[in-house]
CSV table of C-alpha atoms in Angstrom, one decimal:
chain,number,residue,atom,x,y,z
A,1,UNK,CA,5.3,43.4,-35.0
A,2,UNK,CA,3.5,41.9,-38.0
A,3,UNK,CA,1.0,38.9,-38.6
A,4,UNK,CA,2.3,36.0,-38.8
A,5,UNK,CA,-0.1,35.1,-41.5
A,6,UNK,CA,-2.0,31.0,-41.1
A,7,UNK,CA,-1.0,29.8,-44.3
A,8,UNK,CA,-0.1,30.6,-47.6
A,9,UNK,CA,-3.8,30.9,-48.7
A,10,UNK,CA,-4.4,33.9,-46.9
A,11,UNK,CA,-5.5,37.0,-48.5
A,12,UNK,CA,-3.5,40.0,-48.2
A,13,UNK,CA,-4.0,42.1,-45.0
A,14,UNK,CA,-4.9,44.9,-46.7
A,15,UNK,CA,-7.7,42.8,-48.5
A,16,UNK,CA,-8.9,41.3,-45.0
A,17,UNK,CA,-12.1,43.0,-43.6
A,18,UNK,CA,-11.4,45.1,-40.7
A,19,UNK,CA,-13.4,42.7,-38.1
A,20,UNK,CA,-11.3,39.5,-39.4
A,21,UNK,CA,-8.4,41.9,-39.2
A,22,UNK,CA,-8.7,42.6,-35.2
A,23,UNK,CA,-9.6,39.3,-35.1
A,24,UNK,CA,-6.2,37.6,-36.4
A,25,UNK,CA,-4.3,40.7,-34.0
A,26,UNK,CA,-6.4,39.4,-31.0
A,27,UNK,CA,-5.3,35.6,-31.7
A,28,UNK,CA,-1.6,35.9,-32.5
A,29,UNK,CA,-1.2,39.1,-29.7
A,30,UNK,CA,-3.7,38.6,-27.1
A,31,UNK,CA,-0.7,37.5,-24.5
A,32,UNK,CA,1.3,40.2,-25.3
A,33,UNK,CA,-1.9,42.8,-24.9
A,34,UNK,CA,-2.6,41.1,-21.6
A,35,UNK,CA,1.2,41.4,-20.7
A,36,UNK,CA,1.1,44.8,-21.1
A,37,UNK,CA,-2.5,45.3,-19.2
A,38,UNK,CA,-1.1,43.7,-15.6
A,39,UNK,CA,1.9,45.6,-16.8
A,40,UNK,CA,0.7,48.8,-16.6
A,41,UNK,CA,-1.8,48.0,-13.5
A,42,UNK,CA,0.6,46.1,-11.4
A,43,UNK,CA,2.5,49.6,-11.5
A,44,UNK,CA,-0.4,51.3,-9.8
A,45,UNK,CA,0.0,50.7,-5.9
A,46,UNK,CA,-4.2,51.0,-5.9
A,47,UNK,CA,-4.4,48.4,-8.9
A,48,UNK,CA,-2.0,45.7,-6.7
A,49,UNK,CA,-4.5,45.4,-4.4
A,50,UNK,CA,-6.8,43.4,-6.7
A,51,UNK,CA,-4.3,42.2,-9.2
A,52,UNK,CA,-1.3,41.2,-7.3
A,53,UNK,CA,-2.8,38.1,-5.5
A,54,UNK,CA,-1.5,35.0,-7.7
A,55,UNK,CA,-4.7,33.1,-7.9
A,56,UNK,CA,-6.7,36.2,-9.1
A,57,UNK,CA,-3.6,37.2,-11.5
A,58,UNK,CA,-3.7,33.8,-12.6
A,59,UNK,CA,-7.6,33.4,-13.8
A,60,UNK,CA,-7.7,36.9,-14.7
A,61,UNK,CA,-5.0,37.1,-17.5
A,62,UNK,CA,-7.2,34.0,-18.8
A,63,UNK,CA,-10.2,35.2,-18.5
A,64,UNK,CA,-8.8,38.9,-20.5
A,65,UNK,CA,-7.7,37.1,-23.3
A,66,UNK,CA,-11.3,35.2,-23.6
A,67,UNK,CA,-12.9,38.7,-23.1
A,68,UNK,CA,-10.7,39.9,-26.2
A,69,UNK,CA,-11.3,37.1,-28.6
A,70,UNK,CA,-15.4,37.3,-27.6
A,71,UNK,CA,-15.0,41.0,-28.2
A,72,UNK,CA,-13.4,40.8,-31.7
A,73,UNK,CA,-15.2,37.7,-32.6
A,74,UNK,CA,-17.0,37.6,-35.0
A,75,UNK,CA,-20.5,39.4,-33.0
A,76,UNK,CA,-20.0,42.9,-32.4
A,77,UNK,CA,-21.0,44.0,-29.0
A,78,UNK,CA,-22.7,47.3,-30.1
A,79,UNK,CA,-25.1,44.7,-31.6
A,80,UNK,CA,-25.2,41.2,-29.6
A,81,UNK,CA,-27.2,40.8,-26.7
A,82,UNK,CA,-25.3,37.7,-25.5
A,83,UNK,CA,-22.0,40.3,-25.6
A,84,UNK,CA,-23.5,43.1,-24.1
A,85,UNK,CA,-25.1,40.8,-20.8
A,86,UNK,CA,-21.4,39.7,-20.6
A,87,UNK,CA,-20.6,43.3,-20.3
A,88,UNK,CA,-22.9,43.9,-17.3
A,89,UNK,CA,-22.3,40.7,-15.6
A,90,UNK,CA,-18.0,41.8,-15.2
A,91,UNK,CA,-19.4,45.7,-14.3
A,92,UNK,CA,-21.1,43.6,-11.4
A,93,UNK,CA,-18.8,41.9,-10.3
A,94,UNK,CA,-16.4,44.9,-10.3
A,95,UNK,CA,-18.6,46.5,-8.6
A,96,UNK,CA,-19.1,43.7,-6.2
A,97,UNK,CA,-15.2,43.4,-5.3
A,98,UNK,CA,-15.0,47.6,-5.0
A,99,UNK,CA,-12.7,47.8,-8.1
A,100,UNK,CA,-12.8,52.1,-9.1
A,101,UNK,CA,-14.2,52.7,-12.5
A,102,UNK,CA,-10.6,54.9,-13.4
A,103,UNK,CA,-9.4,51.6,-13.2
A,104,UNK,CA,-11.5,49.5,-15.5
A,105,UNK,CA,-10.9,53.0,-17.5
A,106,UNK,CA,-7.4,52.8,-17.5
A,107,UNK,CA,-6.7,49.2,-18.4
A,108,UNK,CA,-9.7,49.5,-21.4
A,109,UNK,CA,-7.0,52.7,-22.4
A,110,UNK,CA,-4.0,50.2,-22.6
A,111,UNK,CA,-5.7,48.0,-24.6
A,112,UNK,CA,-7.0,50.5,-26.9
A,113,UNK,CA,-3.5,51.6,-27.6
A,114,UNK,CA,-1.7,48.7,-27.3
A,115,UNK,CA,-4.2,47.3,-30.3
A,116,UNK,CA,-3.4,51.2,-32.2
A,117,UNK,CA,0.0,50.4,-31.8
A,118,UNK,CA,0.4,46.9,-33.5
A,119,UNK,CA,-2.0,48.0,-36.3
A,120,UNK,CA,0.5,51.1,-37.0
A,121,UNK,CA,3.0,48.5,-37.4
A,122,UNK,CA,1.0,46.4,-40.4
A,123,UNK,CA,1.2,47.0,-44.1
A,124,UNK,CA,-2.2,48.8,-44.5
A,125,UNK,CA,-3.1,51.7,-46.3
A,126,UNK,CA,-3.9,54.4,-44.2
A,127,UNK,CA,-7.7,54.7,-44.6
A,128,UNK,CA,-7.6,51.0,-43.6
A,129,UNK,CA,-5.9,51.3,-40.8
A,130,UNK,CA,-8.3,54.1,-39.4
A,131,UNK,CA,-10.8,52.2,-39.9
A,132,UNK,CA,-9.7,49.5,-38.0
A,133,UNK,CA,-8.4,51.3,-35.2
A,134,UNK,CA,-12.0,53.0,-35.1
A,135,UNK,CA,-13.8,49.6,-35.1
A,136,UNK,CA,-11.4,48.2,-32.3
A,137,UNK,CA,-12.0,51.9,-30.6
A,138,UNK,CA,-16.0,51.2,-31.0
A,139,UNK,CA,-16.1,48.0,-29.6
A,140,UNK,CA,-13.5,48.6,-26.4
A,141,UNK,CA,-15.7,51.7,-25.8
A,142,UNK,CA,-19.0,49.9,-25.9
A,143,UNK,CA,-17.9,46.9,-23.8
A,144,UNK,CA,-16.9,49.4,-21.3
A,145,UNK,CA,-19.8,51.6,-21.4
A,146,UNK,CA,-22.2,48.5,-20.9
A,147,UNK,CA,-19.9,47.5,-17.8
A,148,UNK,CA,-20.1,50.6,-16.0
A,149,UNK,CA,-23.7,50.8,-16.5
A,150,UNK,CA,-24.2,48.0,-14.7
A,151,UNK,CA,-21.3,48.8,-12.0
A,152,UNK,CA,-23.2,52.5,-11.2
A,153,UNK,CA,-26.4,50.4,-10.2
A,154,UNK,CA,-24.5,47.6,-8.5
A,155,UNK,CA,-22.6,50.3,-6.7
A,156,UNK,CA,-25.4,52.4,-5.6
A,157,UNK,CA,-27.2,49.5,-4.3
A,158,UNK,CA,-24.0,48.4,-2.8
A,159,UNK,CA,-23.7,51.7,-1.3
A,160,UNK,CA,-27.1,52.0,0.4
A,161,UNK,CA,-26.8,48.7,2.2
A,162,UNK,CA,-23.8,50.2,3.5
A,163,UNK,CA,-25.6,53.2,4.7
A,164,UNK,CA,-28.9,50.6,5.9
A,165,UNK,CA,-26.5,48.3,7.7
A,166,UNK,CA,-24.9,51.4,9.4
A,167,UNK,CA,-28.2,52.8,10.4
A,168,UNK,CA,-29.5,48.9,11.7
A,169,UNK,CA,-26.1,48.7,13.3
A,170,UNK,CA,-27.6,52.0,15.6
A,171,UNK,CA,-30.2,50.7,16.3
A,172,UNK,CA,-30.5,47.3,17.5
A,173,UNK,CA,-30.2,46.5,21.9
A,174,UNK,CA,-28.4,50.5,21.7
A,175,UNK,CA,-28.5,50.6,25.6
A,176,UNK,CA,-27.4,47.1,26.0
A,177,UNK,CA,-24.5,47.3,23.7
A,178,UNK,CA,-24.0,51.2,25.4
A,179,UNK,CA,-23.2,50.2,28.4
A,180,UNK,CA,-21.3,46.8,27.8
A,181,UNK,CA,-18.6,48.8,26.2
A,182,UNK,CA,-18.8,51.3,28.8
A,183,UNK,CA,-18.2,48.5,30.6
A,184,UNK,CA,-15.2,46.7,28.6
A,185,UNK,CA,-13.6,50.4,28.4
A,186,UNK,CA,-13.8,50.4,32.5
A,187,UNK,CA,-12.3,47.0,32.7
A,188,UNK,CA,-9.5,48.3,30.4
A,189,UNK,CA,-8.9,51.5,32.8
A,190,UNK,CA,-8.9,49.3,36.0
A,191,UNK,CA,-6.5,46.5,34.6
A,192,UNK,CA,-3.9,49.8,33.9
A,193,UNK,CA,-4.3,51.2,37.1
A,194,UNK,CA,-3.6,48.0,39.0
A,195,UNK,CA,-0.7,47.2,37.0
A,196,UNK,CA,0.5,50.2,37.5
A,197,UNK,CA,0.1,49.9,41.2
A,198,UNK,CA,2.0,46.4,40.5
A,199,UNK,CA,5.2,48.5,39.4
A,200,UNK,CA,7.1,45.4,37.9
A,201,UNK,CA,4.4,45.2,35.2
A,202,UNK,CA,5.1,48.9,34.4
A,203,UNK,CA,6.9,48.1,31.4
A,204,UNK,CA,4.1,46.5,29.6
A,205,UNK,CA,1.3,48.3,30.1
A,206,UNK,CA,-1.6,47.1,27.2
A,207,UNK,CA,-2.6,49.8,24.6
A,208,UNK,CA,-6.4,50.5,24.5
A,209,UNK,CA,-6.6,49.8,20.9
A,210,UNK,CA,-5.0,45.7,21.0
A,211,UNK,CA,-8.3,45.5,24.1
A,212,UNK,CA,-11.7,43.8,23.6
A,213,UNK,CA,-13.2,47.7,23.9
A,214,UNK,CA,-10.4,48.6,21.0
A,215,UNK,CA,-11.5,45.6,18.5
A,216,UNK,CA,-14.8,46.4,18.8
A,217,UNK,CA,-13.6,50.2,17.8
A,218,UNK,CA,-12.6,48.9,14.6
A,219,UNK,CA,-14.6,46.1,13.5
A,220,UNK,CA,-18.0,47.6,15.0
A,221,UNK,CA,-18.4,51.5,15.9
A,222,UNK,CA,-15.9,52.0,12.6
A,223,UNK,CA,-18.7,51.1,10.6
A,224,UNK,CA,-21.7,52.5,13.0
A,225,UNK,CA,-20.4,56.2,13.4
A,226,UNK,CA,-17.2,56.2,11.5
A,227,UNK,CA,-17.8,59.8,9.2
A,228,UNK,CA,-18.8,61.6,12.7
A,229,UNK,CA,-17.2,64.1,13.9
A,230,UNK,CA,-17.8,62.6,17.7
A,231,UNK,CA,-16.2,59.4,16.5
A,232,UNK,CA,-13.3,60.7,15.1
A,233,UNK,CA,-13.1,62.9,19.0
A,234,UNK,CA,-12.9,59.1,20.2
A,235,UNK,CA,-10.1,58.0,17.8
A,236,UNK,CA,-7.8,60.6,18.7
A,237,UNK,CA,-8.5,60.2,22.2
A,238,UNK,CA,-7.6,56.6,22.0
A,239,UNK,CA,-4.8,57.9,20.4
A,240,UNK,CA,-3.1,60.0,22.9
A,241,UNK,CA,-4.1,57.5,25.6
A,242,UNK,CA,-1.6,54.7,23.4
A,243,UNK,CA,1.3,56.9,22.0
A,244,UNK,CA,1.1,59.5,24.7
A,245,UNK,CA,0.1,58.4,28.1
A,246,UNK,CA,0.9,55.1,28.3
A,247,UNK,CA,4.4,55.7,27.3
A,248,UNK,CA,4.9,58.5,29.7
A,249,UNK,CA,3.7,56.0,32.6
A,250,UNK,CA,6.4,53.5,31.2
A,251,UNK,CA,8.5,55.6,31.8
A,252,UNK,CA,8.4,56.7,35.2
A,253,UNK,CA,10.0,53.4,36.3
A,254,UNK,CA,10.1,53.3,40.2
A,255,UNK,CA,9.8,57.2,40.5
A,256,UNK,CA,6.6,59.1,42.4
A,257,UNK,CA,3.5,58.5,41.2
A,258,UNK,CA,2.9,61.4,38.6
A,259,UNK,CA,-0.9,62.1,39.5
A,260,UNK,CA,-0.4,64.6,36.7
A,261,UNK,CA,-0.3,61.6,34.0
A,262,UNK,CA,-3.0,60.0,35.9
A,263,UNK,CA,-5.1,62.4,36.2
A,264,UNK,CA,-5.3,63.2,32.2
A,265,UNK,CA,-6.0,59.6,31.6
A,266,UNK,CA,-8.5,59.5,33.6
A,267,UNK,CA,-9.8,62.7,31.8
A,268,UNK,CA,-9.3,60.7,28.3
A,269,UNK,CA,-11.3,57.4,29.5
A,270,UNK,CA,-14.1,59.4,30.5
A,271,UNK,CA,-14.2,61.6,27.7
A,272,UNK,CA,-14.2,58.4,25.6
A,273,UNK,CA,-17.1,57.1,27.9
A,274,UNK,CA,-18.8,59.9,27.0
A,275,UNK,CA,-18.8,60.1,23.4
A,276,UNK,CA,-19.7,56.4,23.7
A,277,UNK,CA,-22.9,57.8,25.3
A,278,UNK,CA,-23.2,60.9,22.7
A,279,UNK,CA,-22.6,58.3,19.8
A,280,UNK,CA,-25.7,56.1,21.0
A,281,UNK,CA,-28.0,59.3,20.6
A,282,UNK,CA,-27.9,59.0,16.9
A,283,UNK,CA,-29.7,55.7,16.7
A,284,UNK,CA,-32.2,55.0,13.6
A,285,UNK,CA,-34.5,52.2,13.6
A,286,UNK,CA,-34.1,50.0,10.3
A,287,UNK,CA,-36.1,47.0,10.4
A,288,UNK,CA,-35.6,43.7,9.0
A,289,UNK,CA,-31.6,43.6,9.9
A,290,UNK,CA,-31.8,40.4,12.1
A,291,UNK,CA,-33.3,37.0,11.5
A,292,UNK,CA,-36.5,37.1,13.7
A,293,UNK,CA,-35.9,34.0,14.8
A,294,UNK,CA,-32.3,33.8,16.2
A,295,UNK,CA,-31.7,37.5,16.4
A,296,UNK,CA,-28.3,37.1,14.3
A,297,UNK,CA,-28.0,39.0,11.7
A,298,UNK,CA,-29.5,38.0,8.6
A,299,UNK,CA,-27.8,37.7,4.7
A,300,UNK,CA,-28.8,41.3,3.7
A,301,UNK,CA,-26.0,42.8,5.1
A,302,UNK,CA,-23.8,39.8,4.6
A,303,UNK,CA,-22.2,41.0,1.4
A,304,UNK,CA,-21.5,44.6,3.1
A,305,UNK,CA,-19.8,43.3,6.3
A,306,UNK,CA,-17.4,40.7,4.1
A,307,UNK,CA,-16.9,43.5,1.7
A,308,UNK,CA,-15.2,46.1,4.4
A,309,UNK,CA,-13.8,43.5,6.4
A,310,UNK,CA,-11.8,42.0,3.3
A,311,UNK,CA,-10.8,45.3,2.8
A,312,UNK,CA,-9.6,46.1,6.4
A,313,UNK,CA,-7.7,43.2,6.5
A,314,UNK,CA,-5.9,43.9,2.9
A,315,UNK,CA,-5.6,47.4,4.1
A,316,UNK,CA,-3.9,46.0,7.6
A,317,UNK,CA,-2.3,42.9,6.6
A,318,UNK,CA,-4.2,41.7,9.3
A,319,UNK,CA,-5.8,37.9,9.4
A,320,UNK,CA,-9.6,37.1,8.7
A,321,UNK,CA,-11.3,34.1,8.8
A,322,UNK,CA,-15.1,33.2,8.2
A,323,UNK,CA,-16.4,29.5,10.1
A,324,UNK,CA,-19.9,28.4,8.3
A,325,UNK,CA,-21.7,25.5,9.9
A,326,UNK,CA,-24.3,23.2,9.7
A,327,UNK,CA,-26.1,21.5,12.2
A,328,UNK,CA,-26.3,17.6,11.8
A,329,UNK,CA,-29.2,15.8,10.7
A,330,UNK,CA,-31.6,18.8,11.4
A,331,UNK,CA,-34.6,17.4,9.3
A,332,UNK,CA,-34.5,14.9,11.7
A,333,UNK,CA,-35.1,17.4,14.4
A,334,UNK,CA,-38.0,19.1,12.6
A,335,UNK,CA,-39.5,15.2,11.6
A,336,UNK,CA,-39.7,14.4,15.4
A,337,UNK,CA,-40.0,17.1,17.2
A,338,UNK,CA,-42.3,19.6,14.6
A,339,UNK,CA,-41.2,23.0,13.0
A,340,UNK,CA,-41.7,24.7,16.7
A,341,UNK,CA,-38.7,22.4,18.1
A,342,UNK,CA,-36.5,23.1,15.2
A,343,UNK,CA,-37.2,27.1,15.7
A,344,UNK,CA,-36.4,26.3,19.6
A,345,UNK,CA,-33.6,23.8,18.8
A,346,UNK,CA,-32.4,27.0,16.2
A,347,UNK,CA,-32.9,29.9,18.6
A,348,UNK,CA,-30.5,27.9,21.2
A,349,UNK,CA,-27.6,26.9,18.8
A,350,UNK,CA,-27.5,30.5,17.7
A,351,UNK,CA,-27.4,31.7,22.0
A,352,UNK,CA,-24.3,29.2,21.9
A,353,UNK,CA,-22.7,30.2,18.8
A,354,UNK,CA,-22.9,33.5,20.7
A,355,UNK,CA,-21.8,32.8,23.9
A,356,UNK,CA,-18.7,31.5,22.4
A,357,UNK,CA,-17.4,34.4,20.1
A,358,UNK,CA,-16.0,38.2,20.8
A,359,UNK,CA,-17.9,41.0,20.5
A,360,UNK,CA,-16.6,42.0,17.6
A,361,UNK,CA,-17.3,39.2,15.4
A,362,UNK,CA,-20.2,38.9,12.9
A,363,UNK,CA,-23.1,36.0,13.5
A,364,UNK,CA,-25.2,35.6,10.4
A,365,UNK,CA,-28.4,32.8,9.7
A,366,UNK,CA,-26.7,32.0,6.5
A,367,UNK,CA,-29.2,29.1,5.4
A,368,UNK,CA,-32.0,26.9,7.5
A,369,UNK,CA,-30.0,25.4,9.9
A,370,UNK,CA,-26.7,27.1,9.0
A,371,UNK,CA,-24.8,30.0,10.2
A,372,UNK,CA,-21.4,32.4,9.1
A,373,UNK,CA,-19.2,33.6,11.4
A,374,UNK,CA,-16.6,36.3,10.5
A,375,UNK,CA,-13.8,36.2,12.7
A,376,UNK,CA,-11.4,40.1,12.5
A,377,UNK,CA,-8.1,39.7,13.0
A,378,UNK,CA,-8.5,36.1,13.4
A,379,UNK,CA,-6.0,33.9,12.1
A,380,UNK,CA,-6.8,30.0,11.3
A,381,UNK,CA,-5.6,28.6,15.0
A,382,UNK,CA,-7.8,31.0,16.8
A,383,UNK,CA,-10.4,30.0,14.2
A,384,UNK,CA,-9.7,26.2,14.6
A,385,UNK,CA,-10.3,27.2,18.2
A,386,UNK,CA,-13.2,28.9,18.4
A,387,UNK,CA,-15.3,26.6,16.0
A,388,UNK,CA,-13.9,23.7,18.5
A,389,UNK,CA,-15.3,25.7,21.3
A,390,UNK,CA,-18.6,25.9,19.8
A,391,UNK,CA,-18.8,22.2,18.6
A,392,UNK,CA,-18.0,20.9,22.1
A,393,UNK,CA,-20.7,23.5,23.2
A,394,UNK,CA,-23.4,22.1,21.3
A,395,UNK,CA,-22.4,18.3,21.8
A,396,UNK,CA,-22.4,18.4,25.5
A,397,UNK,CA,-25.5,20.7,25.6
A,398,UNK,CA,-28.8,19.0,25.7
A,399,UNK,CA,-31.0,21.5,23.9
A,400,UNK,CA,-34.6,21.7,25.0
A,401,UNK,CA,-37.5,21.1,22.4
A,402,UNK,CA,-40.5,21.8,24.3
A,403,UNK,CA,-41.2,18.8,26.6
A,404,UNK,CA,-37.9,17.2,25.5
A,405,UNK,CA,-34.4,17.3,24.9
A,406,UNK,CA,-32.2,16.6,21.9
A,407,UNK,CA,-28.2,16.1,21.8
A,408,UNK,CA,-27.3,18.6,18.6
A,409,UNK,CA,-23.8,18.1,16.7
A,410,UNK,CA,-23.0,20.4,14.0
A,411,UNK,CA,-20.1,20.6,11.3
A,412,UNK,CA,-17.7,23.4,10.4
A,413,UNK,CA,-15.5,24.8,7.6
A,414,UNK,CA,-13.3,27.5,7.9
A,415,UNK,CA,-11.9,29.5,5.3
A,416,UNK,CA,-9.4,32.8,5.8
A,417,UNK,CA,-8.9,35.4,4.1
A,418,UNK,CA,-5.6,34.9,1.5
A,419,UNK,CA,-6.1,38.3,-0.4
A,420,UNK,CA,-8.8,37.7,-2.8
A,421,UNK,CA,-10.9,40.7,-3.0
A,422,UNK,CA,-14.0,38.8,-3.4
A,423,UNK,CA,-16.0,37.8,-0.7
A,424,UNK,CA,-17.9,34.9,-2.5
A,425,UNK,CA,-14.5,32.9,-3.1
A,426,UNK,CA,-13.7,33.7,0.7
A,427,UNK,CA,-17.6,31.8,1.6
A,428,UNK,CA,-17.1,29.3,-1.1
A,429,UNK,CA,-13.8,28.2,0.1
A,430,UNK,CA,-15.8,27.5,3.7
A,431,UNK,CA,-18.9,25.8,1.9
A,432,UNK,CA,-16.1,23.3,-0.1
A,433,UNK,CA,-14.8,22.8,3.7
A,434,UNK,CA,-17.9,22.2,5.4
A,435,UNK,CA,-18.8,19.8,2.8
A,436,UNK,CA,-15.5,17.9,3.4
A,437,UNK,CA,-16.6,17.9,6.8
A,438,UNK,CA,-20.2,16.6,6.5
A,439,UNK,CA,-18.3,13.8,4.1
A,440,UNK,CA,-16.0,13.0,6.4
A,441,UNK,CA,-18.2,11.9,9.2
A,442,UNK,CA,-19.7,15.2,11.0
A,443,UNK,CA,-19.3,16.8,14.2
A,444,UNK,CA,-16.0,17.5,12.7
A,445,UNK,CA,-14.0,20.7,11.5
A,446,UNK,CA,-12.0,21.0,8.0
A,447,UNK,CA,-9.9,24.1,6.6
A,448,UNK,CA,-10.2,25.2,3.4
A,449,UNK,CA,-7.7,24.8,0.9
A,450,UNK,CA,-6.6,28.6,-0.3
């Protein structure tokens, strides 16, 4: 496909300069290069899981085209310090949303040779047409080397406040949290065995894993122990009891007890118990996880949690939903009552906030008087319903602020998870709602828009 040259004015292509050259290719083909980018990517099942989401596909193909006319404008990256920051800041956020590098690698080789391929099909001589595919080569290469600079420091910092949330996640209230789903597993056992006494229930006997013990399997010890060995003992133990036992108690119907089958579940649940117990022994202290003040967790291992939560629920097709709130007229709090009864009045809304969500779920300070909560496998009715539990929590309970007592409202947005990899769109979308909400009157809940 040739130029289709601007006017009749126009030099000869041969006589244009090799950067206005890849400049004229880049205006009158950039659509058809960014075509044949999601092209190529959409075709990778790995590459569908960022690209295939329309908003992101959308603002993407957009933003790729800009990228390409910066990139054979006029400033050459290899030179440009404005170019090369815009470099790092995409290698962040790639790094940010856990896009691979052989991707970003792969789609900077289409481009490359899509570009080869329409200058093969111009009029030049040959010396000029390796020297332009050598300048478009140059720049493509630099762009992406200064991109995945900054996405190998990103990553690596990414990656060790994985590893320091896994290690706080160890650590903090370890017998507490021990023996509370030593507890939830024992609730589990006893609800089978009394429906199994109960023979007409027989047919629908719940699998460990859809339990509160099970989502706290996923959402909570996945990320605490998940590369053990002792771990992965619990998983397949889990396992057997859903596919294996269970079934096989189904299936006995109105027959004689089989105290075979009961007998090697009872075997599985306290080998699971016990792993619970051997798991525990590998707490490491890591300080500064939690807010010191309300003991929820704090924003350093905010971006962490969304990160592998957004990706569990691509991975499971599984709903998520994050609730940010704000509590009303706060400064008023703090004017009347000091900054100790706005610490007290804090430390309470957070005990209700908690008293009112699953084990599973994340509670984070997110700002001064607001918190995030991350709801797994949560979709927007539950989410609806829980932030509706905890606003009728807080308006009918007095809080105490030293010798006094203050009635406390707060305002909600909630946002879920519609298959943008990014976790900032997912907390932006509940910041645009709970800003609806505080516009809207207060003590009120709004859904985002997504």
């Amino acid at each position: 496909m040739k130029f289709n040259l601007p006017s009749i004015d126009t030099p000869p292509l041969g006589s244009l300069s090799q950067e206005r050259l890849l400049g004229l290719l880049v205006d009158q083909h950039g659509n058809a290069i960014v075509g044949a980018f999601y092209e190529t990517l959409l075709q990778d099942d790995e590459g569908k899981t960022f690209l295939s989401h329309a908003a992101v596909h959308d603002r993407l193909s957009a933003s790729l085209l800009e990228w390409l006319r910066a990139l054979f404008g006029e400033k050459d990256v290899r030179v440009s310090k404005a170019l090369q920051d815009q470099q790092r800041i995409v290698g962040e956020v790639h790094a940010r949303i856990k896009i691979p590098i052989h991707l970003v690698m792969r789609g900077a080789l289409v481009i490359k040779t899509r570009i080869s391929q329409l200058l093969l099909e111009q009029e030049l001589a040959t010396p000029a047409m390796m020297s332009a595919v050598l300048l478009a080569n140059a720049r493509v290469d630099s762009a992406i080397a200064f991109m995945s600079s900054a996405y190998e420091k990103n990553a690596t910092a990414q990656a060790r406040l994985d590893e320091a949330y896994r290690l706080f996640s160890l650590d903090q209230d370890a017998s507490i949290e021990k023996e509370a789903q030593r507890a939830s597993l024992m609730e589990w056992s006893q609800a089978t065995l009394f429906s199994l006494l109960r023979k007409q229930e027989r047919a629908g006997l719940a699998r460990l894993s859809d339990s509160p013990f099970g989502l706290w399997i996923r959402h909570r010890a996945d990320f605490m122990f998940g590369p053990s060995t002792a771990f992965q003992d619990l998983l397949a133990a889990m396992e057997r009891i859903d596919t294996d036992l269970l079934p096989r108690l189904e299936a006995m119907g109105q027959q004689a007890e089989d105290l075979g089958i009961l007998t090697e579940l009872q075997t599985c649940v306290d080998h699971i118990s016990f792993l619970i117990g051997e798991l525990f022994q590998t707490i490491i202290t890591l300080e500064n996880g939690r807010d010191p003040l309300t003991r929820t967790l704090n924003r350093r291992f905010m971006s962490a949690i969304l990160g592998r939560e957004i990706k569990f629920a691509s991975d499971r097709k599984s709903p998520l939903c994050v609730i940010l709130l704000d509590i009303d007229h706060f400064k008023a709090i703090n004017d009347a009552h000091g900054h100790q009864g706005g610490d007290a009045a804090l430390r309470q809304v957070a005990q209700i906030i908690g008293e009112n969500v699953r084990p599973c779920d994340f509670i984070f300070r997110y700002g001064g008087e607001e918190f995030l909560i991350l709801l797994a496998e949560t979709p927007i009715p539950q989410a609806r319903s829980a932030a509706e539990r905890i606003r009728l929590a807080l308006a009918t309970r007095p809080v105490a602020v030293g010798t006094a007592t203050v009635k406390i409202t707060a305002s909600f947005g909630i946002a879920n998870h519609a298959g943008h990899p990014d976790p900032d769109y997912l907390v932006r979308a509940a910041d645009e709602a709970l800003y609806r909400a505080k516009a809207n009157g207060r003590n009120r809940i709004e859904i985002a828009e997504i």
